CSV table of C-alpha atoms and ligand atoms in Angstrom, one decimal:
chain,number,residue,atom,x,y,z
A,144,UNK,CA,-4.2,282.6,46.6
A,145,UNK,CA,-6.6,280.5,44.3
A,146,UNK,CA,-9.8,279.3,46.2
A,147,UNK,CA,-9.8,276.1,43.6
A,148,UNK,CA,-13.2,274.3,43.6
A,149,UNK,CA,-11.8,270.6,43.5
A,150,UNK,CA,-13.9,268.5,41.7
A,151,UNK,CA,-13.3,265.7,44.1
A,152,UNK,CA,-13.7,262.7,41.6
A,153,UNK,CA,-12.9,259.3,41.8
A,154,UNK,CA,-10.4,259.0,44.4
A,155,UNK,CA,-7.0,256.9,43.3
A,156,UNK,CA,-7.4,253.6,44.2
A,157,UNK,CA,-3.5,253.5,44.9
A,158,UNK,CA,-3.8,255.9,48.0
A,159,UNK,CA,-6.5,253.3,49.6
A,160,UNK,CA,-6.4,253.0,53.4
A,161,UNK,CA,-5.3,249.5,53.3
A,162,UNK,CA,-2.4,249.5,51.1
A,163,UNK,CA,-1.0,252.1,53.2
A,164,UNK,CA,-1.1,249.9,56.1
A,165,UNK,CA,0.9,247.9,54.2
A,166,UNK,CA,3.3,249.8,53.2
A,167,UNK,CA,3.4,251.2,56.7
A,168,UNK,CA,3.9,247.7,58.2
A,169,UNK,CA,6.7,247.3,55.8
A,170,UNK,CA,8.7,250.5,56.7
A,171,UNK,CA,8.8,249.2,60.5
A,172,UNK,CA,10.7,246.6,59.3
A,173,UNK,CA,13.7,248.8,58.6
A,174,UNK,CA,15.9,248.6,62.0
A,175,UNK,CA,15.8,252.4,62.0
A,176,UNK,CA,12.0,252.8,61.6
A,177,UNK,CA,10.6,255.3,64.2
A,178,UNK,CA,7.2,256.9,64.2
A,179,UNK,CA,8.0,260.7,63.9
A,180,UNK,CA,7.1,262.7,66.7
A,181,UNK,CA,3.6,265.2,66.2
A,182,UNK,CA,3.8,267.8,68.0
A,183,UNK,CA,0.9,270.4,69.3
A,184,UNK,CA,1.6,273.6,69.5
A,185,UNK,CA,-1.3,275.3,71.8
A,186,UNK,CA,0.4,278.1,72.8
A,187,UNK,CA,0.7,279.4,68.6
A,188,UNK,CA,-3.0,277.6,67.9
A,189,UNK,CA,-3.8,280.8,71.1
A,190,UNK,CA,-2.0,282.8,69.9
A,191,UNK,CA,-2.8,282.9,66.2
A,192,UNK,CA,-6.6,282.4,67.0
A,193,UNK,CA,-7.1,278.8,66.5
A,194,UNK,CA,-8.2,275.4,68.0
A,195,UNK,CA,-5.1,273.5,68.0
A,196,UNK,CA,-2.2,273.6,65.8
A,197,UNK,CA,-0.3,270.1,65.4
A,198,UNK,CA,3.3,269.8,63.2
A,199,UNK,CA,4.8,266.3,62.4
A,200,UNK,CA,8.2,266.7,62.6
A,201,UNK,CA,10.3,264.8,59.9
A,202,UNK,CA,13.3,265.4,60.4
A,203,UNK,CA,13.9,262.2,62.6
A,204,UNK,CA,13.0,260.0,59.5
A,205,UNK,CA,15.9,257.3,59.8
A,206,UNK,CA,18.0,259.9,61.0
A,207,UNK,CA,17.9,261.5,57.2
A,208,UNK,CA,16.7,265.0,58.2
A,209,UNK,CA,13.5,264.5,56.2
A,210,UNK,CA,10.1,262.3,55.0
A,211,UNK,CA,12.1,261.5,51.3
A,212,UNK,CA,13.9,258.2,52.5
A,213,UNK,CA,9.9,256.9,53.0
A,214,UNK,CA,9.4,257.0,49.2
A,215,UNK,CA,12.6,255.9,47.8
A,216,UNK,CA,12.9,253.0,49.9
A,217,UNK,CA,9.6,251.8,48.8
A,218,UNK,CA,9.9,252.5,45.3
A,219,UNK,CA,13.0,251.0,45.4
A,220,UNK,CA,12.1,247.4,47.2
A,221,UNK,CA,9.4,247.0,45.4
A,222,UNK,CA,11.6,247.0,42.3
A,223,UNK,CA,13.7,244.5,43.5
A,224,UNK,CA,10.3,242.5,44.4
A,225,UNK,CA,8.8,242.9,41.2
A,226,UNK,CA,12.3,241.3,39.4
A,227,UNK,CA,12.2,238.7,42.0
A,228,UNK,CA,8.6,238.1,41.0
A,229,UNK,CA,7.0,238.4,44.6
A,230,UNK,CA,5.9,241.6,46.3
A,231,UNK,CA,7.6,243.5,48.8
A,232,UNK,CA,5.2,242.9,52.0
A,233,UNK,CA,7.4,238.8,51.4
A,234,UNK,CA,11.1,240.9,51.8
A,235,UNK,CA,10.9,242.7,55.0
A,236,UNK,CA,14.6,245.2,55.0
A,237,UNK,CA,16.6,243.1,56.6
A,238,UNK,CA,15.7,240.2,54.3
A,239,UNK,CA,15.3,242.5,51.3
A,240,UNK,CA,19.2,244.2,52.4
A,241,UNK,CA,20.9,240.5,52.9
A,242,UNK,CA,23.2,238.8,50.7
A,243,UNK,CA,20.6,236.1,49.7
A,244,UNK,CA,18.3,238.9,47.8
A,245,UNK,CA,21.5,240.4,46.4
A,246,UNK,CA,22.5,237.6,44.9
A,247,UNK,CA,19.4,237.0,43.2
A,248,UNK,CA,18.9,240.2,41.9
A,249,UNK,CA,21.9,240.8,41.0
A,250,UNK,CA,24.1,243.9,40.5
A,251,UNK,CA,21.8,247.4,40.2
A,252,UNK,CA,23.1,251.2,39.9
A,253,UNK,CA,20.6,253.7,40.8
A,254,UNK,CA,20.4,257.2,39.7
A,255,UNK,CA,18.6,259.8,40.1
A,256,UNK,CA,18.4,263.9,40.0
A,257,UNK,CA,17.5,265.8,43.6
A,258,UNK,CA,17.6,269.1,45.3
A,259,UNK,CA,19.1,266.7,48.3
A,260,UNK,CA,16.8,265.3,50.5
A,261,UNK,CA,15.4,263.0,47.8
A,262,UNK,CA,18.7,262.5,46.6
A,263,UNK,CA,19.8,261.7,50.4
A,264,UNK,CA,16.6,258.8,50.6
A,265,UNK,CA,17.8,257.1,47.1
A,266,UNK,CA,21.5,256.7,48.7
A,267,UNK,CA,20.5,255.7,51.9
A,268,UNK,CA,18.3,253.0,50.5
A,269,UNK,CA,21.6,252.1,48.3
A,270,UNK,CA,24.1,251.4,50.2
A,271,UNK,CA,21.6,249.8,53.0
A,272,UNK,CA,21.0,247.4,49.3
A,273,UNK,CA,25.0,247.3,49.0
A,274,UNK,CA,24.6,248.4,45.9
A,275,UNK,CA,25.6,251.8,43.6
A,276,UNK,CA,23.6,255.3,43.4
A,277,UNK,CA,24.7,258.1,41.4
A,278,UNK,CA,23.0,261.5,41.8
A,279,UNK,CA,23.2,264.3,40.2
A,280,UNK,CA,22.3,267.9,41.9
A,281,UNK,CA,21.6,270.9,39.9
A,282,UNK,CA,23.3,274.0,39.6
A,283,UNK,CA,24.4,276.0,42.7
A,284,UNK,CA,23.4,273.1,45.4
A,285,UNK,CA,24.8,274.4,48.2
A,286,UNK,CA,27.8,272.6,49.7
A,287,UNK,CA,26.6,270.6,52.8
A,288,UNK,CA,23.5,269.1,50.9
A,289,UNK,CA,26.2,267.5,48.5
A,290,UNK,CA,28.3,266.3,51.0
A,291,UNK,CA,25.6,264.8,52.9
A,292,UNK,CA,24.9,262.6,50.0
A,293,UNK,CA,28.2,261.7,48.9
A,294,UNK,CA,28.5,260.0,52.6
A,295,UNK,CA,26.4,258.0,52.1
A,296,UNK,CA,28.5,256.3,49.1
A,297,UNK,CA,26.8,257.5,46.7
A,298,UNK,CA,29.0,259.5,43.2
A,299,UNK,CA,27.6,263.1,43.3
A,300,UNK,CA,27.8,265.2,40.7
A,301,UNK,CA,26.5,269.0,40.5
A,302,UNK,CA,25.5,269.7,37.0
A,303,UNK,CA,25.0,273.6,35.8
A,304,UNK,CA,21.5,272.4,34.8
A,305,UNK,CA,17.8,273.2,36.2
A,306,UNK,CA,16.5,270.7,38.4
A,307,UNK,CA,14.1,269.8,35.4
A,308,UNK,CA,17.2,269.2,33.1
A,309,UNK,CA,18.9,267.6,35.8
A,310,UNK,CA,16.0,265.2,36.0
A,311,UNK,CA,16.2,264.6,32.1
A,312,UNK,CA,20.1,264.0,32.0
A,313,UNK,CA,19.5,261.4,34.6
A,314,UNK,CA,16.3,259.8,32.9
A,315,UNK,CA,19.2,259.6,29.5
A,316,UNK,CA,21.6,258.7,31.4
A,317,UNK,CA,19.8,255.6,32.8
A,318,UNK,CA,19.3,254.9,29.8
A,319,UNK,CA,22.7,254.7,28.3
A,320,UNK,CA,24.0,252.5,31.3
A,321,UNK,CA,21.6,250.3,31.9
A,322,UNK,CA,21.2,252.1,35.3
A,323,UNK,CA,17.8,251.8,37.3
A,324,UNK,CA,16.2,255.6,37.3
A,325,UNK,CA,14.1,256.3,40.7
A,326,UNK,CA,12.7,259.5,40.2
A,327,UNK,CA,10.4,261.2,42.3
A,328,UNK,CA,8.1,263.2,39.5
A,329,UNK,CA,6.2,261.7,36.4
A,330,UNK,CA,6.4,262.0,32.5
A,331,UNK,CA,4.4,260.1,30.2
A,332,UNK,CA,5.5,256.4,30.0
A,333,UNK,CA,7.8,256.8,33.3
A,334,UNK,CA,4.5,256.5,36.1
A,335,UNK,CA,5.4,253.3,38.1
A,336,UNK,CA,8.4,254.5,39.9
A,337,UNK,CA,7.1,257.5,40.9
A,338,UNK,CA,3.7,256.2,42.1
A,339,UNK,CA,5.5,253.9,44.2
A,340,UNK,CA,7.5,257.0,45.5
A,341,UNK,CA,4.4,258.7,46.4
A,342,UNK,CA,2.4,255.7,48.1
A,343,UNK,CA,5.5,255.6,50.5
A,344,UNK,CA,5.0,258.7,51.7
A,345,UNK,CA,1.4,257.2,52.9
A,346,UNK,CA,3.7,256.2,56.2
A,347,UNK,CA,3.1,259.4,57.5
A,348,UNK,CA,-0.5,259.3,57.0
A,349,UNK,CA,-1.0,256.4,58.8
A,350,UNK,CA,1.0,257.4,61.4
A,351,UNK,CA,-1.1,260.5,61.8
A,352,UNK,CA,-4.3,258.6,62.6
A,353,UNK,CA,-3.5,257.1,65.4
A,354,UNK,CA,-1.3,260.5,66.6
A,355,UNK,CA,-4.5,262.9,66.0
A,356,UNK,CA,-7.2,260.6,67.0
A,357,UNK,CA,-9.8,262.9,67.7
A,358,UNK,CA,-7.9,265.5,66.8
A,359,UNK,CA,-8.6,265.1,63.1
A,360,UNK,CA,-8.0,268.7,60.9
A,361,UNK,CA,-10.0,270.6,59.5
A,362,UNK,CA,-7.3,272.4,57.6
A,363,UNK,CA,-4.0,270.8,55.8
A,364,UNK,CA,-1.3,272.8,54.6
A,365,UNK,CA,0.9,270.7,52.2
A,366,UNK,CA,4.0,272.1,50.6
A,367,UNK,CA,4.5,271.5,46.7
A,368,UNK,CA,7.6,271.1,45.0
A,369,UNK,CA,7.0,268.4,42.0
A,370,UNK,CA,3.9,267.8,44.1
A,371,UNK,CA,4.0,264.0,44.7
A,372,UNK,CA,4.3,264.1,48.8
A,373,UNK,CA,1.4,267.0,48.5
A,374,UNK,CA,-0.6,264.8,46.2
A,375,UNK,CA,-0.2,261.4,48.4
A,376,UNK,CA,-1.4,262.7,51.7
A,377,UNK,CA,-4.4,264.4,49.6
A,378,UNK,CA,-5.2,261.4,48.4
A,379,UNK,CA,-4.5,259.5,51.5
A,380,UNK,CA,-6.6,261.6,53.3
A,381,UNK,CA,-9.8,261.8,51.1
A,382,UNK,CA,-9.5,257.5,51.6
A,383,UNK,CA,-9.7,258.0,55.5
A,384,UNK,CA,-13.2,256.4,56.1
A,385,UNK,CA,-14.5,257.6,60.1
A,386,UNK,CA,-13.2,261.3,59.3
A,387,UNK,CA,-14.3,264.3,57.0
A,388,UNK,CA,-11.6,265.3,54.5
A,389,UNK,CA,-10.3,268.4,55.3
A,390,UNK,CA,-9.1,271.0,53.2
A,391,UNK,CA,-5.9,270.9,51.3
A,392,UNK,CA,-3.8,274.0,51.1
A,393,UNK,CA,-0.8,273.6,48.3
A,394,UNK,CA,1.9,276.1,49.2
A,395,UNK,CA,4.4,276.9,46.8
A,396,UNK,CA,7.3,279.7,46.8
A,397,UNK,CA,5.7,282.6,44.3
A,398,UNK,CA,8.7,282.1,42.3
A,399,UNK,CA,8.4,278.3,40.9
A,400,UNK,CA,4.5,278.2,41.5
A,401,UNK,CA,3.5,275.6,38.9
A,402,UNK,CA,0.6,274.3,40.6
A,403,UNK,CA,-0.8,277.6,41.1
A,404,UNK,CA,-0.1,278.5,37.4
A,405,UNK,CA,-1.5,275.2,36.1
A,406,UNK,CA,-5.0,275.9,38.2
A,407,UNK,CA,-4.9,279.4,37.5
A,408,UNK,CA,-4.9,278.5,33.7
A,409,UNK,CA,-7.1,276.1,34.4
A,410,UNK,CA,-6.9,274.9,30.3
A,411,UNK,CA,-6.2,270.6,31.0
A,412,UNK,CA,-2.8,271.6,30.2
A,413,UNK,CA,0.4,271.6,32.8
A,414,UNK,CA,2.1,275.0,33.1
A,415,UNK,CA,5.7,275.4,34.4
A,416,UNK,CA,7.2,278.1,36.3
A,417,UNK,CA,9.8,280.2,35.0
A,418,UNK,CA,12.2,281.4,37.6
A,419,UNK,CA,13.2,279.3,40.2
A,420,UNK,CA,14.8,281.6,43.1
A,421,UNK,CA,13.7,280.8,46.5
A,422,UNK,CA,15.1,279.7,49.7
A,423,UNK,CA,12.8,276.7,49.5
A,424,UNK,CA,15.1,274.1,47.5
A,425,UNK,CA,13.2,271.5,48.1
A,426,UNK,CA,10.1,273.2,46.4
A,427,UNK,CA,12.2,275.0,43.2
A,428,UNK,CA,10.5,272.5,40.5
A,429,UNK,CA,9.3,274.1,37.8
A,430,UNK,CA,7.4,271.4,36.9
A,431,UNK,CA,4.8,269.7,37.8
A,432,UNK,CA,4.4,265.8,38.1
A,433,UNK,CA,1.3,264.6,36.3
A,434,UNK,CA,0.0,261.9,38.7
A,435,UNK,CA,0.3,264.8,41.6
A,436,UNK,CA,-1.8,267.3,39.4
A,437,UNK,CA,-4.4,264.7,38.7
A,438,UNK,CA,-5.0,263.7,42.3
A,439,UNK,CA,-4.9,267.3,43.3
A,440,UNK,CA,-7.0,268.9,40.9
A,441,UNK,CA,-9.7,266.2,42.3
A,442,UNK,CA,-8.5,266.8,46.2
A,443,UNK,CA,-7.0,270.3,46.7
A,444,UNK,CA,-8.9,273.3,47.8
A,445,UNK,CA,-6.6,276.0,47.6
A,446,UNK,CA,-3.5,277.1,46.0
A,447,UNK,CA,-1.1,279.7,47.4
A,448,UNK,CA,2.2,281.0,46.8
A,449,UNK,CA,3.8,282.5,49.7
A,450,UNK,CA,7.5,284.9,49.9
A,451,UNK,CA,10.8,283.7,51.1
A,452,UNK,CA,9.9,285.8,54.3
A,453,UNK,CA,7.3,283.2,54.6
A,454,UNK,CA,9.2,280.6,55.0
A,455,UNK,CA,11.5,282.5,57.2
A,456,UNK,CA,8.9,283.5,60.0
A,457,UNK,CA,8.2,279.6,59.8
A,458,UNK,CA,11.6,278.7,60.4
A,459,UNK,CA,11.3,281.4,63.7
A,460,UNK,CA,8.3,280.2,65.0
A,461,UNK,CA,9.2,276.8,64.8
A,462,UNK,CA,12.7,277.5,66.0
A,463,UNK,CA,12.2,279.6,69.1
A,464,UNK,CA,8.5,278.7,70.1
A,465,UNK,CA,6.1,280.5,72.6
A,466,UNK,CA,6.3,279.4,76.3
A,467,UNK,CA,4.8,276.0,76.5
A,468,UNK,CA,5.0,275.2,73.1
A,469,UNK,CA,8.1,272.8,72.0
A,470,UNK,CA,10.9,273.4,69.4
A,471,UNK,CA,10.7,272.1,65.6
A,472,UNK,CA,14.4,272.2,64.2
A,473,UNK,CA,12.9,273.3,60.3
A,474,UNK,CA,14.5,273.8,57.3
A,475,UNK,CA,13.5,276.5,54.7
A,476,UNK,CA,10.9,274.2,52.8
A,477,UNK,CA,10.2,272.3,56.0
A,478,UNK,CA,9.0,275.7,57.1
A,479,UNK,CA,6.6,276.7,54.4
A,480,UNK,CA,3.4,275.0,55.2
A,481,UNK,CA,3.5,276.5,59.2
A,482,UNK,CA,5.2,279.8,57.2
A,483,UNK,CA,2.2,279.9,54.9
A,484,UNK,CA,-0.7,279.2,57.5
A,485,UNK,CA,1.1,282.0,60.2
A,486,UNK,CA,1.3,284.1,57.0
A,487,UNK,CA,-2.4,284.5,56.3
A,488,UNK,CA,-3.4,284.4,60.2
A,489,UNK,CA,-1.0,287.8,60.5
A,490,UNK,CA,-1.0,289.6,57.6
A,491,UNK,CA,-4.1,288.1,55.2
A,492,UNK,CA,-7.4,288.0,56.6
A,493,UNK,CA,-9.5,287.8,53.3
A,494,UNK,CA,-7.6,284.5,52.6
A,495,UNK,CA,-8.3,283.7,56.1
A,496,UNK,CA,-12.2,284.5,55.7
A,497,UNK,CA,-12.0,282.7,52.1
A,498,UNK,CA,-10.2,279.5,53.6
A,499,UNK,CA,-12.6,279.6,56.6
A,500,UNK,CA,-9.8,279.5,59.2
A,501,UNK,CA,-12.3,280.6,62.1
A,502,UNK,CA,-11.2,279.9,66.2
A,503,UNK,CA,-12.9,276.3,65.4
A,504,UNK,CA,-10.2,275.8,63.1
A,505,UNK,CA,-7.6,273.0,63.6
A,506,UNK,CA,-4.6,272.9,61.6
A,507,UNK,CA,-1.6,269.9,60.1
A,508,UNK,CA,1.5,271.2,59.1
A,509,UNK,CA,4.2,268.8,58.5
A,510,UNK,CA,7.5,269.9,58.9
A,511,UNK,CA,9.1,268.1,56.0
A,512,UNK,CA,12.9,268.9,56.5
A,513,UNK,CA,15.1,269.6,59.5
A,514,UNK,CA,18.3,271.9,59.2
A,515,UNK,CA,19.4,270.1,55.9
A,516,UNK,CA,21.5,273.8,55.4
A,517,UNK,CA,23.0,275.0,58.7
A,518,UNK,CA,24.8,278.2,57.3
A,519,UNK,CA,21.7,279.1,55.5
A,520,UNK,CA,19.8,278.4,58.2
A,521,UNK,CA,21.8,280.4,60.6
A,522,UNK,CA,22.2,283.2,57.8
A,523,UNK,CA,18.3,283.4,57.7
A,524,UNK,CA,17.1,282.7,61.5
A,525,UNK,CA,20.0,284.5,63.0
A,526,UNK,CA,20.3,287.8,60.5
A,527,UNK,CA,16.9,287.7,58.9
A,528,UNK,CA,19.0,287.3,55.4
A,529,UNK,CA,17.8,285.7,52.6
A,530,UNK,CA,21.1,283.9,51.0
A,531,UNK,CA,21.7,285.2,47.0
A,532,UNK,CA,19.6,282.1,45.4
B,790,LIG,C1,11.9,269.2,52.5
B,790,LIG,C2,11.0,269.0,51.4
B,790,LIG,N1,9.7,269.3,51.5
B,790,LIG,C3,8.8,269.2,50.5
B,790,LIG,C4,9.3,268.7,49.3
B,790,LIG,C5,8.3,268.6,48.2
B,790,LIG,O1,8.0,267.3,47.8
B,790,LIG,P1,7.5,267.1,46.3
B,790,LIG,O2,8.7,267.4,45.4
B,790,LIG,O3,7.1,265.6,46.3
B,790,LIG,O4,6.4,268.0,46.0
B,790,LIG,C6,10.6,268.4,49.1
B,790,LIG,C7,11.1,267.9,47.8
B,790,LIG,O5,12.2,267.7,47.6
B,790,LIG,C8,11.5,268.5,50.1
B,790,LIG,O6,12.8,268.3,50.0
C-alpha cells in the first residue's frame, strides 16, 4: 500500500454538488431508474472491529448487473443534446428515446471497446436510442459477458488485442466510419466524452446522501480500473458541503496496478501496468485515464493493490454473510473494494494503523458488479479456484 499525501487542490468544478443533482434528476427519468439498495452490514462492521460497514449494491442498475449504464447513458444524451443544440436536463429518456429526437438527429452508430459492463451500458443506451452499437471486447472475454452484450443488439466482436489496443482500434475505427466513439477513459484531445461518462456516475453519489445521512464515512474504498468511476465519487465527495471528506482508498489488482505505479513514481508522468492477469476484469486497464489521475492525485489518500484471493474472500463475505447481515450477489471486481478493506482488517494491521481504521471507523464499499460471470463465479466461490486468466 502507498499512504499518498493528496495534495487536495482545486477541486473539479465538473463534480460540483449541483450538477450532480442534475444529472441525478435526469437518470429518474429513465422508466427503469431505481435508487440501488445500500446495505449495512453490522454484523461484519462487529465482527471486523468497526463502526458500521455500508455496501451499495449495483447490480440492480436498470437491471444491467452494474453502475456502467449511469455513465454511458449520460455521455451519450448529452451528445445527442449538444447536436440538437439544447442540453440534456430539456430531453428527459422518453423524449430523448422517441421518434421525434431520432429524427432530428438523425442516424448514429456507436462504438466503443469494454471488459463488458461498460460495453453492456453503451448497448443498452443504443437500442433504448433505436440506434446501432458496435463493441469490441478484448482477447479471452469470457463467453457470457459477450453474449450479454450481443442481446442487447449490439455487433460484438472479440479482438486478440489488450483492452488498451482494443480501446485504440475502436477510437480508429470511429474514425474511419464516421461512428460516434463513447469511451470511458481519456487521451489527449478525446476529454468530453469521457467526462461526461464520469459525471454520470455522480448518480450514485447523490443517492448516497440521502441513504447515509448521518452515517457519512470516514473511510471509502473505490476500486480502479481506468479510474474514471474511482475518480468521480472522489471528486463528488470532496464537493459535499455539511460533511468531512473521507478518505479515499484506490484498490487495484497487484497485476494491472497503474495508479499505484504512477503515485509510486510519483515523476508528473502516467505509468502503465504490464501484465494484466486477474480475476478482476473489470479492473485489468493498464492504463490510466488522465482526467481520473488528475482528480485523484488531488483527492486520493491511499493506493493499494490487493491479490485475486482478495477479491475472492469479498465475493464470500458478501455472498454468504454473517447472521443478521444481508446477501450482496458480487462479481469478482464488484468484490474488491469490501475484498480489500476485509483484507487489511484480517491479515494487515500496519496498513490498518497507517489508514487509521480504528473501532470509530465507518466504511463505503460499493459493490460495483453483480454475477456478470456465473461459471467463474461459481468456479471461485464454490471451489476456491481462481480461473486460468
Ligand atoms: C464492475 C466494475 N467495477 C469497477 C470498474 C472500474 O471502473 P473504471 O474503469 O472507471 O475505473 C469497472 C470497469 O469496467 C467495472 O466493470
Amino acid at each position: 500500500m502507498l499512504l499518498w499525501k493528496s495534495c487536495h487542490g482545486a477541486l473539479s468544478e465538473a463534480f460540483r454538488t449541483d450538477l450532480a443533482e442534475e444529472i441525478c434528476s435526469w437518470h429518474r427519468t429513465i422508466p427503469l431508474y431505481r435508487e440501488t439498495p445500500l446495505v449495512s452490514l453490522s454484523s461484519l462492521a462487529g465482527n471486523l472491529g468497526v463502526a458500521s460497514i455500508h455496501v451499495k449494491d449495483e447490480s440492480f442498475r436498470f437491471g444491467l448487473n452494474a453502475f456502467k449504464a449511469l455513465g454511458a447513458s449520460h455521455a451519450m444524451g448529452s451528445i445527442i443534446a449538444r447536436r440538437l443544440g439544447t442540453c440534456l436536463g430539456s430531453l428527459p429518456f422518453p423524449v430523448l428515446t422517441g421518434k421525434e429526437i431520432r429524427e432530428r438527429a438523425g442516424e448514429i452508430v456507436w462504438i466503443t471497446a469494454t471488459d463488458g459492463n461498460h460495453g453492456r451500458g453503451v448497448a443498452w443506451t443504443a437500442r433504448c436510442l433505436h440506434q446501432k452499437a458496435v463493441v469490441l471486447l478484448p482477447a479471452h472475454t469470457v463467453p457470457e459477458r459477450l453474449k450479454s452484450i450481443e442481446a442487447l443488439g449490439a455487433r460484438v466482436t472479440m479482438t486478440d488485442l489488450t483492452y488498451d489496443d482494443t480501446v485504440r482500434l475502436a477510437a480508429s475505427l470511429a474514425r474511419q466510419n464516421g461512428w460516434v466513439l463513447v469511451q470511458d477513459t481519456a487521451w489527449e484531445g478525446y476529454e468530453t466524452v469521457p467526462l461526461s461518462i464520469m459525471q454520470g456516475y455522480m448518480t450514485i453519489g447523490i443517492e448516497l446522501i440521502s441513504q447515509l445521512a448521518d452515517l457519512w464515512p470516514s473511510h471509502v474504498f473505490l476500486q480502479a480500473g481506468v479510474g474514471s468511476m474511482a475518480a468521480a465519487l472522489a471528486a463528488f465527495l470532496a464537493h459535499v458541503q455539511d460533511h468531512p471528506c473521507p478518505k479515499i482508498i484506490i484498490v487495484e489488482p497487484e497485476s494491472a496496478d497503474c495508479f499505484y505505479r504512477t503515485a509510486a513514481a510519483h515523476d508528473g508522468r502516467l505509468h502503465n501496468a504490464d501484465s494484466m492477469h486477474s480475476i478482476m476484469a473489470g479492473l485489468c486497464c493498464g492504463e490510466p485515464s488522465p482526467l481520473a489521475w488528475d482528480i485523484l492525485s488531488k483527492q486520493a489518500d491511499a493506493f493499494l493493490t490487493i491479490p485475486d484471493s482478495a477479491a475472492a474472500t469479498g465475493m464470500r463475505i458478501l455472498g454468504h454473510p454473517l447472521p443478521g447481515d444481508s446477501r450482496i450477489q458480487s462479481g469478482e471486481s464488484g468484490a474488491a473494494g469490501l475484498g480489500a478493506f476485509a483484507w487489511i482488517m484480517r491479515n494487515n494491521p500496519e496498513v490498518r494503523e497507517a489508514l487509521e481504521i480504528d473501532t470509530n471507523a465507518r466504511i463505503l464499499c460499493i459493490s460495483t458488479e453483480g454475477i456478470t460471470d456465473p461459471d467463474n463465479y461459481r468456479r471461485i466461490v464454490w471451489d476456491g479456484a481462481y480461473p486460468d486468466v
